[in-house]
Structures are given as structure tokens and as C-alpha cells.
Short mmCIF file of C-alpha atoms in Angstrom, two decimals:
data_model
loop_
_atom_site.label_atom_id
_atom_site.label_comp_id
_atom_site.label_asym_id
_atom_site.label_seq_id
_atom_site.Cartn_x
_atom_site.Cartn_y
_atom_site.Cartn_z
CA MET A 1 90.24 120.43 34.79
CA ARG A 2 91.47 119.08 37.54
CA ALA A 3 95.21 119.77 39.22
CA LEU A 4 97.52 116.85 39.18
CA PRO A 5 100.90 117.19 41.28
CA LEU A 6 103.93 115.64 39.67
CA SER A 7 107.09 114.70 41.35
CA LEU A 8 110.25 113.95 39.45
CA ALA A 9 113.25 112.25 40.82
CA PRO A 10 116.86 113.04 40.23
CA GLY A 11 117.86 111.67 36.83
CA GLN A 12 114.71 111.59 35.16
CA ASP A 13 113.90 112.89 31.85
CA LEU A 14 111.59 115.97 32.14
CA ARG A 15 110.29 115.57 28.63
CA GLY A 16 110.13 111.70 28.41
CA ALA A 17 108.57 111.76 32.05
CA LEU A 18 105.54 113.73 30.62
CA GLU A 19 105.19 112.06 27.61
CA GLU A 20 105.12 108.87 29.72
CA LEU A 21 102.60 109.86 32.04
CA ALA A 22 100.18 111.21 29.14
CA ARG A 23 100.37 108.20 27.08
CA ALA A 24 99.94 105.82 30.22
CA GLN A 25 96.90 107.32 31.56
CA ASN A 26 95.38 109.05 28.23
CA LEU A 27 96.10 112.47 29.52
CA SER A 28 95.89 116.07 27.79
CA GLY A 29 96.14 119.26 29.73
CA PHE A 30 98.73 122.19 30.73
CA VAL A 31 101.65 122.68 32.76
CA LEU A 32 100.48 125.16 35.42
CA GLY A 33 103.75 125.62 37.18
CA VAL A 34 107.20 124.17 38.71
CA VAL A 35 109.84 124.14 40.71
CA GLY A 36 113.02 122.35 40.37
CA ASN A 37 116.76 122.20 39.06
CA LEU A 38 118.34 120.45 36.13
CA SER A 39 121.63 118.65 35.76
CA ARG A 40 121.46 118.95 31.78
CA ALA A 41 118.91 120.95 29.54
CA ALA A 42 118.31 120.12 26.08
CA PHE A 43 116.43 122.82 24.16
CA GLN A 44 115.93 124.23 20.35
CA CYS A 45 116.31 127.67 19.97
CA PRO A 46 114.22 129.34 17.05
CA GLY A 47 116.27 129.10 13.80
CA GLN A 48 119.22 126.70 15.04
CA ALA A 49 119.80 123.30 12.73
CA SER A 50 120.21 121.35 16.54
CA PRO A 51 119.24 121.82 19.98
CA THR A 52 121.43 123.45 22.70
CA VAL A 53 122.71 121.28 25.28
CA LEU A 54 123.71 122.74 28.97
CA GLU A 55 125.28 120.67 31.53
CA GLY A 56 125.65 122.27 35.38
CA ASP A 57 123.65 123.21 38.22
CA LEU A 58 120.54 124.87 36.16
CA GLU A 59 117.28 126.50 37.98
CA ILE A 60 114.33 125.92 36.32
CA ILE A 61 112.35 129.29 35.96
CA THR A 62 109.06 128.48 33.73
CA LEU A 63 107.69 125.34 31.82
CA ASN A 64 105.17 126.50 29.60
CA GLY A 65 102.87 124.57 27.23
CA THR A 66 100.52 121.21 26.64
CA PHE A 67 100.86 117.58 26.84
CA GLY A 68 98.65 114.64 25.53
CA ALA A 69 98.70 111.06 24.41
CA ASP A 70 99.70 112.10 20.91
CA GLY A 71 102.79 114.47 22.09
CA VAL A 72 104.13 117.39 24.16
CA HIS A 73 104.90 121.09 22.99
CA LEU A 74 106.92 122.86 26.07
CA HIS A 75 108.86 125.81 26.21
CA LEU A 76 111.63 125.85 28.74
CA SER A 77 113.47 128.70 30.49
CA LEU A 78 116.35 128.20 32.91
CA SER A 79 118.99 129.83 34.77
CA ASP A 80 122.76 128.88 34.94
CA GLY A 81 125.48 129.46 37.41
CA ALA A 82 126.04 133.04 36.36
CA CYS A 83 122.30 133.75 36.21
CA GLN A 84 122.20 133.96 32.62
CA VAL A 85 118.88 133.01 31.38
CA TRP A 86 118.34 130.40 28.72
CA GLY A 87 115.21 129.10 26.67
CA GLY A 88 113.68 127.44 23.81
CA HIS A 89 111.51 124.09 23.04
CA LEU A 90 112.12 121.31 25.67
CA GLU A 91 113.69 118.35 24.16
CA HIS A 92 114.82 114.85 25.12
CA GLY A 93 117.58 114.74 27.44
CA THR A 94 116.69 117.50 29.90
CA LEU A 95 117.69 115.67 33.06
CA ILE A 96 116.48 116.47 36.71
CA LEU A 97 119.07 117.34 39.29
CA LYS A 98 117.99 116.93 42.97
CA GLY A 99 114.26 116.69 42.11
CA ALA A 100 111.51 118.50 40.31
CA GLN A 101 108.01 119.38 41.42
CA LEU A 102 105.07 119.90 38.54
CA LEU A 103 101.49 121.04 38.77
CA LEU A 104 99.69 119.79 35.98
CA GLY A 105 95.95 121.00 34.59
CA VAL A 106 94.50 118.03 33.51
CA LEU A 107 91.34 118.18 31.22
CA GLU A 108 88.48 115.80 31.83
CA PRO A 109 87.16 114.13 29.11
CA SER A 110 83.66 114.33 29.93
CA SER A 111 84.28 118.09 29.18
CA LEU A 112 85.95 117.77 25.67
CA GLN A 113 82.99 118.89 23.85
CA PRO A 114 83.32 121.72 21.12
CA ALA A 115 82.08 124.79 21.77
CA ILE A 116 82.81 128.27 20.26
CA PRO A 117 85.06 130.33 22.55
CA ALA A 118 84.63 133.78 22.94
CA MET A 119 86.48 136.43 20.49
CA SER A 120 88.74 139.01 21.61
CA PRO A 121 87.32 142.81 20.21
CA GLN A 122 89.31 142.75 16.71
CA ALA A 123 88.30 143.50 13.17
CA ASN A 124 85.46 141.04 12.31
CA ASP A 125 86.69 140.59 8.61
CA ALA A 126 90.50 140.03 9.58
CA ARG A 127 91.96 137.04 7.52
CA VAL A 128 93.84 135.97 10.13
CA GLU A 129 92.89 133.77 13.39
CA ILE A 130 95.04 133.04 16.28
CA ALA A 131 94.32 130.94 19.40
CA VAL A 132 96.17 131.90 22.27
CA LEU A 133 97.12 130.25 25.77
CA PRO A 134 97.20 132.97 28.79
CA GLY A 135 100.66 133.00 30.10
CA CYS A 136 102.24 131.13 27.02
CA PRO A 137 105.46 133.15 26.00
CA TRP A 138 105.19 131.40 22.28
CA CYS A 139 101.40 133.38 22.04
CA THR A 140 102.68 136.83 23.38
CA ARG A 141 105.81 136.82 20.58
CA ALA A 142 103.22 135.84 17.84
CA LEU A 143 100.95 138.59 18.86
CA ARG A 144 103.29 140.74 18.98
CA LEU A 145 104.61 139.80 15.47
CA LEU A 146 101.30 140.42 13.83
CA SER A 147 100.87 143.74 15.53
CA SER A 148 104.12 144.79 14.50
CA ALA A 149 103.40 143.82 10.74
CA ASP A 150 99.84 145.66 11.08
CA VAL A 151 98.03 142.56 10.56
CA PRO A 152 94.52 142.72 11.42
CA HIS A 153 93.56 139.51 13.66
CA GLN A 154 91.18 138.03 15.64
CA VAL A 155 92.27 136.87 18.95
CA PHE A 156 90.71 133.65 20.81
CA ARG A 157 91.83 133.01 24.50
CA VAL A 158 92.04 129.37 25.40
CA ASP A 159 91.23 129.29 29.10
CA ASP A 160 88.82 126.44 29.74
CA ASP A 161 88.09 122.85 28.60
CA GLN A 162 85.74 123.64 26.20
CA ALA A 163 87.64 126.24 24.40
CA PHE A 164 90.44 123.81 24.26
CA ALA A 165 88.48 121.04 22.78
CA HIS A 166 87.11 123.38 20.29
CA TRP A 167 90.86 124.24 18.75
CA HIS A 168 92.11 120.97 18.99
CA GLY A 169 89.00 119.67 16.94
CA ARG A 170 89.51 122.18 14.42
CA SER A 171 93.22 121.75 14.09
CA GLY A 172 94.10 118.47 15.66
CA MET A 173 96.84 120.36 17.53
CA ASN A 174 97.46 120.40 21.45
CA THR A 175 99.98 122.92 21.43
CA PHE A 176 99.70 127.01 21.06
CA PRO A 177 99.38 129.14 19.55
CA GLN A 178 97.59 127.90 16.52
CA VAL A 179 97.11 130.47 13.82
CA PHE A 180 94.90 130.53 10.68
CA VAL A 181 94.72 132.52 7.30
CA ASP A 182 91.62 132.40 5.61
CA GLY A 183 90.17 129.51 7.83
CA ALA A 184 92.98 127.03 6.94
CA LEU A 185 95.72 126.07 9.66
CA VAL A 186 99.07 127.65 9.05
CA GLY A 187 100.85 126.24 12.44
CA GLY A 188 102.14 127.82 15.36
CA TYR A 189 104.86 130.43 16.23
CA ASP A 190 107.39 129.27 13.97
CA ALA A 191 105.49 128.94 11.13
CA LEU A 192 104.06 132.59 11.55
CA ALA A 193 107.75 133.62 11.99
CA ALA A 194 108.80 132.04 8.63
CA MET A 195 105.91 133.46 7.01
CA HIS A 196 106.97 137.01 8.17
CA GLU A 197 110.36 136.22 7.13
CA ARG A 198 109.41 135.28 3.46
CA SER A 199 107.52 139.06 3.69
CA GLU A 200 104.02 137.06 3.17
CA LEU A 201 102.43 138.68 6.32
CA HIS A 202 102.30 142.00 4.07
CA GLY A 203 99.61 140.69 2.10
CA LEU A 204 97.39 139.90 4.60
CA ARG A 205 96.88 143.78 5.81
#
């Protein structure tokens, strides 16, 4: 993996800029860090029918997730002028105010060879597998949900290029967490939360 700095100017669309960069240079990777502010933020909260939109002097707190030529999956948290924190799935229409500096972790094409990642100590006969990114808040939520539902699960940390390639090859997804039941892909956190709401997790104990 190599580090790639990215500077965004006032008025640029945060999500659109990352999508354009990934498509133009055929890049895949992670957002490692960001500092900057926004004049407008659009983000999708879980369970809501439409994105939440805020305007003003908004400070970016975190931006986590993945990007690739086939799309992005990014989670934004920010603070408004009253120091209230907001967050959700990053949507188009999130505009830079004065500037933003991002540090991207780009996966090298030569390293994208399937490999079996190490497994965290969990029950080997668990029906649920979950692949997680270190520092990913939605991965943390998914793990907390499985634990609170008392569902045995195997946890796989995706912390290098080979692990990313393995899970991308298995699921076709660039985003995390990735949840599998009996070897079949369920989806990410939203899909897992929907299973919980339908009381389907109880059958996996």
C-alpha cells in the first residue's frame, strides 16, 4: 500500500472528487485521514428515507471507508457551529468550504492476489463470518450487534492488501464490514441490522 495525499479546493464535492480520482486512475484503497471543513454536508442516516443535509461552517471530524473504480463507501462525521456531532453515509452534495486535506491508502495492483487472512480467536463452527477494517465505526457497530445478540461469529481483520484482495474477490464488495452466513454473502452493517430487526439473528445462535 502507498500513501497518496489529496487536496480539495473550495466548492468541490467530497464524494464526487474521490469517485473521479478512483475512476480516472483506476485506484482502490482506504481513506486514512482527513482535515478540513464543509459549507454543505449530505449524509444518509440509518433507517431514514432521504439524506440529511446541513449547511454552514461545518468541521470534518472523520471520514472512514473505501474507494474504488466501481464506487465508494464512506462514512462521514462532522461538527456544526454548536459543536453537535452528526454522521452517516457520505452522499453527493457534500461541498468543501475553505479546503480539505486527505491522506489515502492506495492498494498496489501487484499485491492484489487472493490470500487467506488470519482469523481472530472465535468459534470455528460459527455460521457467521465477518470481515472488518480496523478503525471502521460501522464494523464496530456490527461486532457489537452480533455480540449483544449472542451470535457466535468468526472475525477477520482486513489490515493489508492481501486480506483486502481476498475479501473483495469473495464478495465483490469494496466496503466493510462484510457479513456471511453459512458461506453466503449477506451484505454490510445495514443488512445485518435489518436481520436483527426481523429477529433473524436468533436462529444463528
